[in-house]
Coordinates of C-alpha atoms and ligand atoms in Angstrom, one line a residue:
M1 CA 51.2 -50.4 0.2
R2 CA 49.8 -53.0 -2.2
Y3 CA 48.4 -52.2 -5.7
L4 CA 46.0 -53.7 -8.2
L5 CA 46.1 -53.2 -11.9
A6 CA 42.7 -52.8 -13.6
L7 CA 42.4 -53.3 -17.3
D8 CA 39.4 -51.4 -18.6
Q9 CA 38.8 -52.3 -22.2
G10 CA 36.1 -50.0 -23.6
T11 CA 34.4 -49.5 -26.9
T12 CA 36.6 -46.6 -28.0
S13 CA 39.7 -46.9 -25.9
S14 CA 41.8 -49.3 -23.9
R15 CA 42.6 -48.0 -20.4
A16 CA 44.7 -49.2 -17.5
I17 CA 44.6 -47.9 -14.0
V18 CA 46.6 -48.9 -10.9
F19 CA 44.7 -48.5 -7.6
D20 CA 46.3 -48.6 -4.2
E21 CA 44.8 -50.7 -1.4
R22 CA 42.8 -47.7 -0.2
G23 CA 41.1 -47.6 -3.7
R24 CA 42.9 -44.4 -4.9
V25 CA 44.2 -44.0 -8.5
A26 CA 48.0 -44.3 -8.5
A27 CA 48.6 -44.4 -12.3
L28 CA 46.5 -44.3 -15.4
A29 CA 47.1 -44.7 -19.1
Q30 CA 44.7 -44.7 -22.1
R31 CA 44.8 -45.3 -25.8
E32 CA 42.1 -45.0 -28.4
F33 CA 41.9 -47.6 -31.2
A34 CA 40.2 -47.7 -34.6
Q35 CA 36.4 -48.2 -35.2
H36 CA 35.5 -49.8 -38.5
F37 CA 32.2 -49.4 -40.3
P38 CA 32.4 -51.6 -43.4
H39 CA 28.7 -51.5 -44.2
P40 CA 25.7 -49.5 -42.9
G41 CA 24.9 -50.9 -39.4
W42 CA 28.1 -52.8 -39.1
V43 CA 30.6 -52.0 -36.4
E44 CA 33.9 -53.9 -36.1
H45 CA 37.1 -53.8 -34.1
D46 CA 40.4 -55.4 -34.8
A47 CA 40.9 -57.7 -31.8
A48 CA 44.7 -57.7 -32.3
E49 CA 44.7 -53.9 -32.0
I50 CA 42.5 -54.2 -28.8
W51 CA 45.2 -56.5 -27.3
A52 CA 48.1 -54.4 -28.5
T53 CA 46.6 -51.2 -27.0
Q54 CA 45.6 -52.9 -23.8
L55 CA 49.0 -54.4 -23.3
A56 CA 50.7 -51.0 -24.1
V57 CA 48.6 -49.1 -21.5
A58 CA 49.2 -51.8 -18.9
R59 CA 52.9 -51.5 -19.4
E60 CA 52.8 -47.8 -19.4
C61 CA 50.9 -47.9 -16.0
V62 CA 53.3 -50.3 -14.5
Q63 CA 56.2 -48.1 -15.6
K64 CA 54.6 -45.0 -14.2
L65 CA 54.0 -46.5 -10.8
P66 CA 57.4 -45.9 -9.2
S67 CA 57.3 -42.3 -10.3
A68 CA 53.9 -41.9 -8.8
L69 CA 55.5 -42.9 -5.5
S70 CA 58.7 -40.9 -5.8
G71 CA 59.5 -38.9 -2.7
R72 CA 58.1 -41.6 -0.4
A73 CA 60.4 -44.2 1.2
Q74 CA 59.0 -47.2 -0.4
A75 CA 60.2 -50.5 -1.6
A76 CA 59.4 -51.4 -5.2
P77 CA 55.6 -51.2 -5.5
E78 CA 53.9 -54.6 -5.4
I79 CA 51.1 -55.2 -7.9
V80 CA 49.2 -58.0 -6.3
A81 CA 46.8 -58.9 -9.1
I82 CA 45.0 -57.9 -12.3
G83 CA 41.3 -57.2 -12.7
I84 CA 39.7 -57.0 -16.1
T85 CA 36.5 -55.1 -17.1
N86 CA 35.4 -54.8 -20.7
Q87 CA 32.9 -53.6 -23.3
R88 CA 30.3 -56.4 -23.3
E89 CA 28.8 -58.6 -26.0
T90 CA 31.5 -57.8 -28.6
T91 CA 32.4 -61.1 -30.2
V92 CA 35.8 -62.5 -31.0
L93 CA 36.6 -65.8 -32.8
W94 CA 40.3 -66.9 -32.9
D95 CA 42.6 -69.7 -33.7
R96 CA 43.6 -71.6 -30.6
A97 CA 47.0 -72.6 -31.9
T98 CA 48.2 -69.1 -33.2
G99 CA 46.1 -66.9 -30.9
Q100 CA 45.1 -64.8 -34.0
P101 CA 41.6 -63.7 -34.7
V102 CA 40.0 -65.3 -37.8
A103 CA 37.8 -62.3 -38.4
P104 CA 37.2 -58.8 -37.2
A105 CA 35.4 -58.6 -33.9
I106 CA 31.7 -57.9 -34.1
V107 CA 31.0 -55.0 -31.8
W108 CA 27.9 -54.8 -29.5
Q109 CA 26.6 -51.9 -31.6
D110 CA 26.6 -54.0 -34.8
R111 CA 23.1 -54.6 -36.3
R112 CA 23.9 -57.1 -39.0
T113 CA 22.0 -59.9 -37.3
T114 CA 18.7 -58.0 -36.8
A115 CA 16.9 -60.0 -39.5
R116 CA 18.0 -63.2 -37.8
C117 CA 16.6 -62.0 -34.5
E118 CA 13.3 -61.1 -36.2
Q119 CA 13.2 -64.5 -37.7
L120 CA 13.7 -66.1 -34.2
R121 CA 11.0 -63.8 -32.8
R122 CA 8.5 -64.9 -35.5
A123 CA 9.4 -68.5 -34.7
G124 CA 8.2 -67.8 -31.1
K125 CA 11.6 -68.1 -29.4
A126 CA 11.7 -64.8 -27.5
A127 CA 9.9 -65.8 -24.4
A128 CA 12.0 -68.9 -23.8
I129 CA 15.2 -66.9 -24.4
Q130 CA 14.1 -64.3 -21.9
R131 CA 13.3 -67.0 -19.3
K132 CA 16.7 -68.5 -19.6
T133 CA 18.9 -65.6 -20.2
G134 CA 17.1 -62.5 -18.8
L135 CA 17.7 -60.9 -22.2
V136 CA 15.4 -59.3 -24.8
L137 CA 16.0 -61.1 -28.1
D138 CA 18.2 -58.7 -29.9
A139 CA 21.2 -58.4 -32.2
Y140 CA 23.0 -56.6 -29.4
F141 CA 24.0 -59.8 -27.7
S142 CA 26.8 -62.3 -28.8
A143 CA 24.8 -65.4 -29.8
T144 CA 23.7 -64.2 -33.3
K145 CA 27.1 -62.5 -33.9
L146 CA 28.9 -65.8 -33.2
E147 CA 26.4 -67.7 -35.4
W148 CA 27.1 -65.2 -38.1
L149 CA 30.9 -65.6 -37.9
L150 CA 30.6 -69.5 -37.9
D151 CA 28.4 -69.2 -41.0
N152 CA 30.3 -66.6 -42.9
V153 CA 34.0 -67.0 -42.2
P154 CA 35.2 -69.7 -44.7
G155 CA 35.9 -72.9 -42.9
A156 CA 35.1 -71.6 -39.5
R157 CA 32.3 -74.0 -38.6
A158 CA 34.3 -77.1 -39.4
R159 CA 37.3 -75.8 -37.5
A160 CA 35.1 -74.8 -34.6
E161 CA 33.6 -78.3 -34.4
A162 CA 37.1 -79.8 -34.5
G163 CA 38.1 -77.7 -31.5
D164 CA 40.6 -75.5 -33.4
L165 CA 38.8 -72.2 -32.7
A166 CA 37.9 -70.3 -29.6
F167 CA 35.1 -67.8 -29.0
G168 CA 35.1 -65.2 -26.4
T169 CA 33.9 -61.8 -25.4
I170 CA 36.7 -59.2 -24.9
D171 CA 37.4 -60.5 -21.3
S172 CA 38.1 -64.0 -22.7
W173 CA 40.2 -62.6 -25.5
L174 CA 42.4 -60.6 -23.1
I175 CA 42.7 -63.5 -20.6
Y176 CA 43.8 -65.9 -23.5
Q177 CA 46.4 -63.4 -24.6
L178 CA 47.6 -62.5 -21.1
T179 CA 48.1 -66.1 -20.2
G180 CA 49.8 -67.1 -23.5
G181 CA 46.8 -69.3 -24.4
R182 CA 46.7 -71.3 -21.2
T183 CA 43.4 -70.0 -20.0
H184 CA 40.2 -69.7 -22.0
A185 CA 37.7 -68.4 -19.5
T186 CA 34.9 -65.9 -18.9
D187 CA 32.9 -64.9 -15.9
P188 CA 29.1 -65.0 -15.5
S189 CA 28.6 -61.3 -15.9
N190 CA 30.1 -61.4 -19.3
A191 CA 28.6 -64.8 -20.2
A192 CA 25.2 -63.5 -19.2
R193 CA 25.4 -61.1 -22.2
T194 CA 26.2 -63.8 -24.8
M195 CA 22.5 -65.1 -24.8
L196 CA 24.0 -68.6 -24.5
M197 CA 24.3 -68.9 -20.7
N198 CA 21.3 -69.9 -18.5
I199 CA 21.6 -67.2 -15.8
H200 CA 19.9 -69.4 -13.2
T201 CA 22.4 -72.2 -13.5
L202 CA 25.4 -70.1 -14.7
A203 CA 26.1 -72.8 -17.3
W204 CA 26.1 -72.8 -21.1
D205 CA 22.6 -73.9 -22.2
E206 CA 22.4 -77.0 -24.5
E207 CA 19.1 -75.8 -26.0
L208 CA 20.4 -72.3 -26.8
L209 CA 23.6 -73.8 -28.3
R210 CA 21.4 -75.9 -30.5
L211 CA 19.2 -72.9 -31.5
F212 CA 22.2 -70.8 -32.5
S213 CA 24.2 -73.8 -33.9
I214 CA 27.1 -73.1 -31.6
P215 CA 29.6 -76.1 -31.0
R216 CA 30.4 -76.4 -27.4
A217 CA 34.1 -76.8 -28.3
V218 CA 34.4 -72.9 -29.0
L219 CA 33.2 -71.9 -25.6
P220 CA 35.3 -70.6 -22.7
Q221 CA 35.0 -72.0 -19.2
I222 CA 32.7 -70.0 -16.9
V223 CA 34.6 -69.1 -13.7
P224 CA 33.7 -66.8 -10.8
S225 CA 34.1 -63.0 -11.3
S226 CA 36.4 -63.0 -8.3
G227 CA 39.0 -65.7 -8.0
L228 CA 42.3 -66.8 -9.4
L229 CA 41.9 -67.8 -12.9
G230 CA 45.3 -67.6 -14.5
E231 CA 48.7 -66.0 -14.5
T232 CA 50.2 -63.6 -17.1
D233 CA 53.2 -64.6 -19.1
S234 CA 56.3 -63.4 -17.4
D235 CA 57.5 -61.5 -20.5
L236 CA 54.4 -59.3 -20.7
L237 CA 54.6 -57.1 -17.6
G238 CA 58.1 -58.0 -16.2
T239 CA 56.8 -60.5 -13.7
P240 CA 53.9 -63.0 -13.8
L241 CA 50.8 -61.5 -12.3
P242 CA 47.7 -63.4 -11.2
I243 CA 44.4 -62.4 -12.9
A244 CA 41.9 -62.5 -10.2
G245 CA 38.9 -60.4 -11.2
V246 CA 36.6 -60.2 -14.3
A247 CA 33.3 -58.4 -14.9
G248 CA 31.6 -56.6 -17.8
D249 CA 31.8 -52.8 -17.6
Q250 CA 28.4 -52.0 -16.2
Q251 CA 28.5 -54.8 -13.6
A252 CA 32.0 -53.8 -12.6
A253 CA 30.9 -50.2 -12.2
T254 CA 28.0 -51.4 -9.9
F255 CA 30.6 -53.3 -7.9
G256 CA 32.9 -50.3 -7.8
Q257 CA 30.0 -48.3 -6.5
A258 CA 29.8 -50.9 -3.6
C259 CA 26.1 -51.6 -4.5
F260 CA 26.3 -54.9 -2.6
A261 CA 22.8 -55.0 -1.0
P262 CA 19.5 -55.6 -2.7
G263 CA 17.9 -52.3 -3.7
M264 CA 21.1 -50.5 -4.2
A265 CA 21.6 -48.9 -7.6
K266 CA 23.9 -46.9 -9.7
N267 CA 23.4 -44.8 -12.8
T268 CA 26.2 -43.9 -15.2
Y269 CA 25.5 -40.7 -17.1
G270 CA 27.5 -40.9 -20.4
T271 CA 26.3 -40.6 -23.9
G272 CA 23.4 -42.7 -22.7
C273 CA 22.6 -43.8 -19.1
F274 CA 23.1 -47.2 -17.8
M275 CA 21.2 -48.0 -14.6
L276 CA 21.7 -51.2 -12.6
M277 CA 19.9 -52.2 -9.5
N278 CA 21.2 -55.1 -7.3
T279 CA 18.4 -57.6 -6.7
G280 CA 20.5 -59.9 -4.5
G281 CA 20.2 -63.7 -5.2
R282 CA 17.0 -63.3 -7.1
A283 CA 17.0 -63.1 -10.9
V284 CA 14.0 -60.8 -11.2
R285 CA 12.0 -61.2 -14.5
S286 CA 11.1 -57.8 -15.8
R287 CA 7.6 -56.9 -16.9
N288 CA 9.0 -53.7 -18.5
R289 CA 11.5 -55.3 -20.9
L290 CA 14.4 -54.4 -18.7
L291 CA 17.2 -56.9 -18.8
T292 CA 17.9 -59.4 -16.0
T293 CA 21.7 -60.0 -15.7
V294 CA 24.3 -61.5 -13.5
G295 CA 26.0 -58.8 -11.5
W296 CA 28.9 -60.9 -10.4
Q297 CA 29.8 -64.2 -8.9
G298 CA 32.3 -64.3 -6.1
P299 CA 32.9 -62.9 -2.7
A300 CA 30.5 -60.1 -3.4
G301 CA 27.4 -59.2 -1.5
A302 CA 27.4 -57.6 1.9
D303 CA 26.3 -61.0 3.0
G304 CA 28.8 -63.4 1.7
R305 CA 30.0 -65.4 -1.3
R306 CA 27.1 -65.5 -3.7
T307 CA 25.9 -64.7 -7.1
A308 CA 24.3 -61.2 -7.3
Y309 CA 21.7 -60.5 -10.0
C310 CA 20.8 -57.0 -11.3
L311 CA 18.1 -55.4 -13.3
E312 CA 19.6 -53.3 -16.0
G313 CA 18.1 -50.5 -18.2
S314 CA 19.4 -47.8 -20.4
V315 CA 18.3 -44.3 -21.6
F316 CA 19.5 -43.8 -25.2
M317 CA 19.8 -40.1 -25.0
A318 CA 21.5 -38.6 -21.9
G319 CA 24.7 -36.8 -22.4
A320 CA 23.9 -37.1 -26.1
T321 CA 21.0 -34.6 -25.5
V322 CA 23.6 -32.1 -24.3
Q323 CA 25.7 -32.8 -27.4
W324 CA 22.6 -32.0 -29.5
L325 CA 22.2 -28.7 -27.7
R326 CA 25.9 -28.1 -28.6
D327 CA 26.1 -29.4 -32.2
G328 CA 22.5 -29.5 -33.5
L329 CA 21.0 -26.4 -31.9
Q330 CA 24.3 -24.7 -31.2
I331 CA 23.1 -22.9 -28.2
I332 CA 26.1 -23.9 -26.1
Q333 CA 29.7 -24.3 -27.1
S334 CA 30.7 -27.0 -24.7
A335 CA 28.8 -29.6 -22.7
P336 CA 29.6 -28.2 -19.3
E337 CA 28.2 -24.8 -20.3
V338 CA 24.8 -26.3 -20.2
E339 CA 24.8 -26.0 -16.4
A340 CA 25.1 -22.2 -16.1
L341 CA 22.7 -21.7 -18.9
A342 CA 20.1 -24.0 -17.4
A343 CA 20.7 -22.4 -13.9
S344 CA 20.0 -18.9 -15.3
V345 CA 16.3 -19.6 -15.1
P346 CA 14.4 -20.9 -12.0
D347 CA 12.4 -23.5 -14.0
T348 CA 11.6 -24.5 -17.6
G349 CA 8.5 -22.4 -17.8
D350 CA 6.5 -25.6 -18.4
V351 CA 8.6 -26.4 -21.4
F352 CA 9.5 -30.1 -21.9
L353 CA 12.0 -31.7 -24.2
V354 CA 11.4 -35.3 -24.9
P355 CA 14.7 -36.5 -26.4
A356 CA 13.2 -39.4 -28.3
F357 CA 15.6 -38.8 -31.2
A358 CA 16.0 -42.5 -31.6
G359 CA 12.7 -43.6 -30.3
L360 CA 12.0 -44.4 -26.6
G361 CA 13.5 -47.3 -24.5
A362 CA 12.3 -48.6 -21.3
P363 CA 9.7 -48.3 -20.0
D364 CA 7.9 -46.8 -23.1
W365 CA 9.6 -48.9 -25.8
D366 CA 8.3 -46.9 -28.8
G367 CA 10.5 -47.0 -31.8
R368 CA 8.3 -44.5 -33.6
A369 CA 8.5 -41.8 -30.9
R370 CA 10.5 -38.8 -32.0
G371 CA 12.1 -35.8 -30.3
T372 CA 9.6 -33.3 -29.1
L373 CA 9.7 -29.8 -27.6
V374 CA 6.4 -28.8 -26.1
G375 CA 5.1 -25.8 -24.1
L376 CA 6.9 -23.1 -25.9
T377 CA 5.6 -19.5 -25.5
R378 CA 6.9 -16.1 -26.6
G379 CA 8.8 -16.0 -23.3
S380 CA 10.8 -19.3 -23.9
T381 CA 14.5 -18.9 -24.3
R382 CA 17.5 -21.1 -24.9
A383 CA 17.9 -21.2 -21.1
H384 CA 14.5 -22.9 -20.7
I385 CA 15.4 -25.4 -23.4
A386 CA 18.8 -26.2 -21.8
R387 CA 17.0 -26.7 -18.5
A388 CA 14.4 -28.9 -20.1
A389 CA 17.2 -30.9 -21.6
L390 CA 18.8 -31.6 -18.2
E391 CA 15.4 -32.4 -16.7
A392 CA 14.7 -34.8 -19.5
I393 CA 17.9 -36.8 -18.6
A394 CA 16.7 -37.0 -14.9
L395 CA 13.1 -37.7 -15.9
Q396 CA 14.0 -40.6 -18.2
S397 CA 16.2 -42.0 -15.4
A398 CA 13.4 -41.5 -12.9
D399 CA 11.0 -43.4 -15.2
M400 CA 13.5 -46.3 -15.6
F401 CA 14.1 -46.4 -11.9
G402 CA 10.3 -46.5 -11.3
A403 CA 10.0 -49.5 -13.6
M404 CA 12.9 -51.2 -12.0
S405 CA 11.6 -50.7 -8.5
R406 CA 8.2 -52.1 -9.5
D407 CA 9.8 -55.2 -11.2
A408 CA 12.0 -55.9 -8.2
G409 CA 9.5 -54.9 -5.5
L410 CA 12.3 -53.0 -3.9
A411 CA 12.4 -49.4 -2.7
L412 CA 15.4 -47.3 -3.6
T413 CA 17.0 -45.5 -0.7
E414 CA 19.6 -43.6 -2.7
L415 CA 21.1 -43.5 -6.2
R416 CA 24.9 -43.7 -6.7
V417 CA 26.1 -41.9 -9.8
D418 CA 29.1 -41.7 -12.1
G419 CA 30.0 -40.9 -15.7
G420 CA 30.9 -37.6 -17.5
A421 CA 27.5 -35.9 -17.1
S422 CA 27.3 -36.7 -13.3
R423 CA 29.7 -33.8 -12.8
N424 CA 26.8 -31.5 -13.5
D425 CA 25.6 -30.5 -10.1
L426 CA 22.3 -29.0 -11.4
L427 CA 21.5 -32.3 -13.1
M428 CA 22.2 -34.3 -10.0
Q429 CA 20.0 -32.0 -7.9
L430 CA 17.2 -32.3 -10.5
Q431 CA 17.7 -36.1 -10.3
A432 CA 17.4 -36.2 -6.5
D433 CA 14.3 -34.0 -6.7
L434 CA 12.7 -36.2 -9.3
L435 CA 13.5 -39.5 -7.5
G436 CA 12.6 -38.2 -4.1
V437 CA 15.8 -39.9 -2.7
P438 CA 19.4 -38.7 -2.3
V439 CA 21.8 -38.9 -5.2
V440 CA 25.3 -39.7 -4.2
R441 CA 28.5 -39.0 -6.2
P442 CA 31.6 -40.8 -5.0
Q443 CA 35.1 -39.4 -4.7
V444 CA 36.5 -42.0 -7.1
T445 CA 34.5 -41.8 -10.3
E446 CA 36.6 -44.4 -12.1
T447 CA 34.0 -46.9 -10.8
T448 CA 34.3 -49.4 -13.7
A449 CA 38.1 -50.0 -13.3
L450 CA 37.7 -49.8 -9.5
G451 CA 35.1 -52.5 -9.6
A452 CA 37.6 -54.8 -11.4
A453 CA 40.3 -53.9 -9.0
Y454 CA 38.0 -54.8 -6.1
L455 CA 37.0 -58.1 -7.6
A456 CA 40.7 -59.0 -8.0
G457 CA 41.7 -57.6 -4.6
L458 CA 39.0 -59.6 -2.8
A459 CA 40.3 -62.8 -4.4
T460 CA 43.9 -62.1 -3.3
G461 CA 43.3 -61.0 0.3
V462 CA 43.8 -57.3 -0.3
W463 CA 40.4 -56.7 1.1
S464 CA 38.6 -59.0 3.5
G465 CA 35.1 -58.7 2.0
G466 CA 32.3 -56.5 0.8
A467 CA 32.0 -54.7 4.1
E468 CA 35.6 -53.4 4.0
I469 CA 35.1 -52.2 0.4
A470 CA 31.8 -50.6 1.3
A471 CA 33.5 -48.8 4.2
Q472 CA 36.2 -47.5 1.8
W473 CA 33.7 -46.2 -0.8
A474 CA 33.6 -42.5 0.0
V475 CA 31.1 -39.7 -0.8
E476 CA 32.2 -36.6 -2.7
R477 CA 28.8 -35.0 -2.7
R478 CA 25.3 -35.9 -1.7
F479 CA 22.3 -34.2 -3.3
E480 CA 19.2 -34.2 -1.1
P481 CA 15.7 -34.0 -2.6
T482 CA 14.1 -30.6 -2.1
L483 CA 10.7 -31.1 -3.8
T484 CA 7.6 -32.1 -1.8
E485 CA 6.2 -35.5 -2.7
S486 CA 3.2 -33.9 -4.4
A487 CA 5.3 -31.5 -6.4
R488 CA 7.5 -34.4 -7.5
R489 CA 4.5 -36.4 -8.6
A490 CA 3.0 -33.4 -10.5
R491 CA 6.3 -32.9 -12.3
I492 CA 6.4 -36.5 -13.4
A493 CA 2.8 -36.5 -14.4
R494 CA 3.3 -33.5 -16.6
W495 CA 6.4 -35.1 -18.2
R496 CA 4.3 -38.2 -19.0
E497 CA 1.9 -35.9 -20.9
A498 CA 4.8 -34.6 -22.9
V499 CA 5.9 -38.2 -23.6
E500 CA 2.5 -39.0 -24.9
R501 CA 2.9 -36.2 -27.4
A502 CA 6.2 -37.6 -28.7
R503 CA 4.9 -41.1 -29.2
G504 CA 4.1 -42.7 -32.5
W505 CA 5.3 -39.7 -34.5
A506 CA 7.5 -41.4 -37.2
K507 CA 5.3 -43.1 -39.9
T508 CA 8.1 -45.2 -41.4
Ligands
ADP1 P1 30.9 -42.0 -22.7 O1 31.6 -42.9 -21.8 O2 29.5 -42.4 -23.1 O3 31.6 -41.4 -23.9 P2 31.3 -39.9 -20.7 O4 31.1 -40.6 -19.4 O5 32.7 -39.6 -21.2 O6 30.5 -40.6 -21.8 O7 30.4 -38.5 -20.7 C1 30.4 -37.7 -21.9 C2 28.9 -37.3 -22.1 O8 28.5 -36.4 -20.9 C3 28.7 -36.5 -23.4 O9 27.5 -36.9 -24.0 C4 28.6 -35.0 -22.8 O10 27.7 -34.3 -23.7 C5 28.1 -35.2 -21.4 N1 28.6 -34.2 -20.5 C6 29.9 -33.9 -20.2 N2 30.0 -33.0 -19.3 C7 28.7 -32.6 -19.0 C8 28.1 -31.6 -18.1 N3 28.9 -30.8 -17.3 N4 26.8 -31.5 -18.1 C9 26.0 -32.3 -18.9 N5 26.5 -33.2 -19.8 C10 27.8 -33.3 -19.8

């Protein structure tokens, strides 16, 4: 049996998972690390702590491995390669010589460069940026974060121009540390989130580098998501291991869900929802302000070694709506309780909850929308509200899916799901009903780490290609739609009426 070590570096924790060649979890370790909020709207990580926790969990996993196999007549387990997946957009700037960060990492959630983005928008730059990068001009992405570091860390710009500093998203940072500074690289799925790469050519874009005043000397080399890109220092994990797969977390999850053909999509139900749809070799420009992004470059695709593009959208309030029922309304004590409560009534009694607590994202894009509960009568109970909350998660995902399908001109045949709230069977049934297509939950729900392992395994011959992985991907449960098409449309139309009532509420 051969194994792959996936490093899954997330926003709140570093995780490591060893998968066997059948895609099953053989060992897992996880460590949380500190979040820093030095000013309102600022979010920082200590890149050194990220590396320390990531290395620690990798070592823990490797050590656990023989015990996971005890009882079986086995030679020492062989880890064939490492795959990396990571929180995206988070920006690290470090000293090439010492390998030490020169400033705290600016996390994707950090809003400090919002004013700079507004300035660029006023200067009419948004359309050109979207054409080249597939992104909506926003502080979320790395470009303005890196620009900020170069402008605000004393001496950084001069040192960057002299070639003494290196920039990277978390993947590059980890690769640099793992290889003892020998490899400074990133993959197109991560580079696509920097707002500095042209997603059509997969190269750093001269014009964008000028716009954000980024010296070329700080940039990592862009290499395929699946392929040998370096070897770990032998003192780190006992023996040198090849690093052979890299992808941003959402793209890795899409790969781990084996969404290799155009029109295949996955939705991750966590705090928010992240939906990605594979659009094949075509970078589809969205008319609904969805993002166009590189899925991966490498031996992906059911049909060969190509670059796969995705449309990506997110729902701000998904599992967070359930948290609000628990912490705000206090009508449940734990998130999983919502299912039984919602199932205690046959329907919402025409009650709708529009969870626009933080405005509405795609496809409505209304920052002034606010949370709205409509249709209450004397007969309404907390059960109706709980059910309306679950429906709202499914309805927002259905709206997003509709926008995606229209943008791509592709019809969905099923939706693959993962994330904490995907364990809720009622929610998944409601989702199938509201999409009108089956919702499929896989046996292995560690799809993000699995995607990184698959990318690494494809590059090292553990798997022959997408078809072999697609065959390995196994269904845990499939939820078939039960509503008639007219009932489904009526439900969505009624939801749209509720959304209209939520719009434009906040005056400031
Ligand atoms: P994240 O990675 O964003 O932290 P997770 O994938 O761990 O999210 O999922 C946690 C979210 O899922 C929480 O917002 C929680 O309220 C929600 N959640 C967890 N279990 C359930 C459940 N059974 N039904 C509905 N929501 C749930």
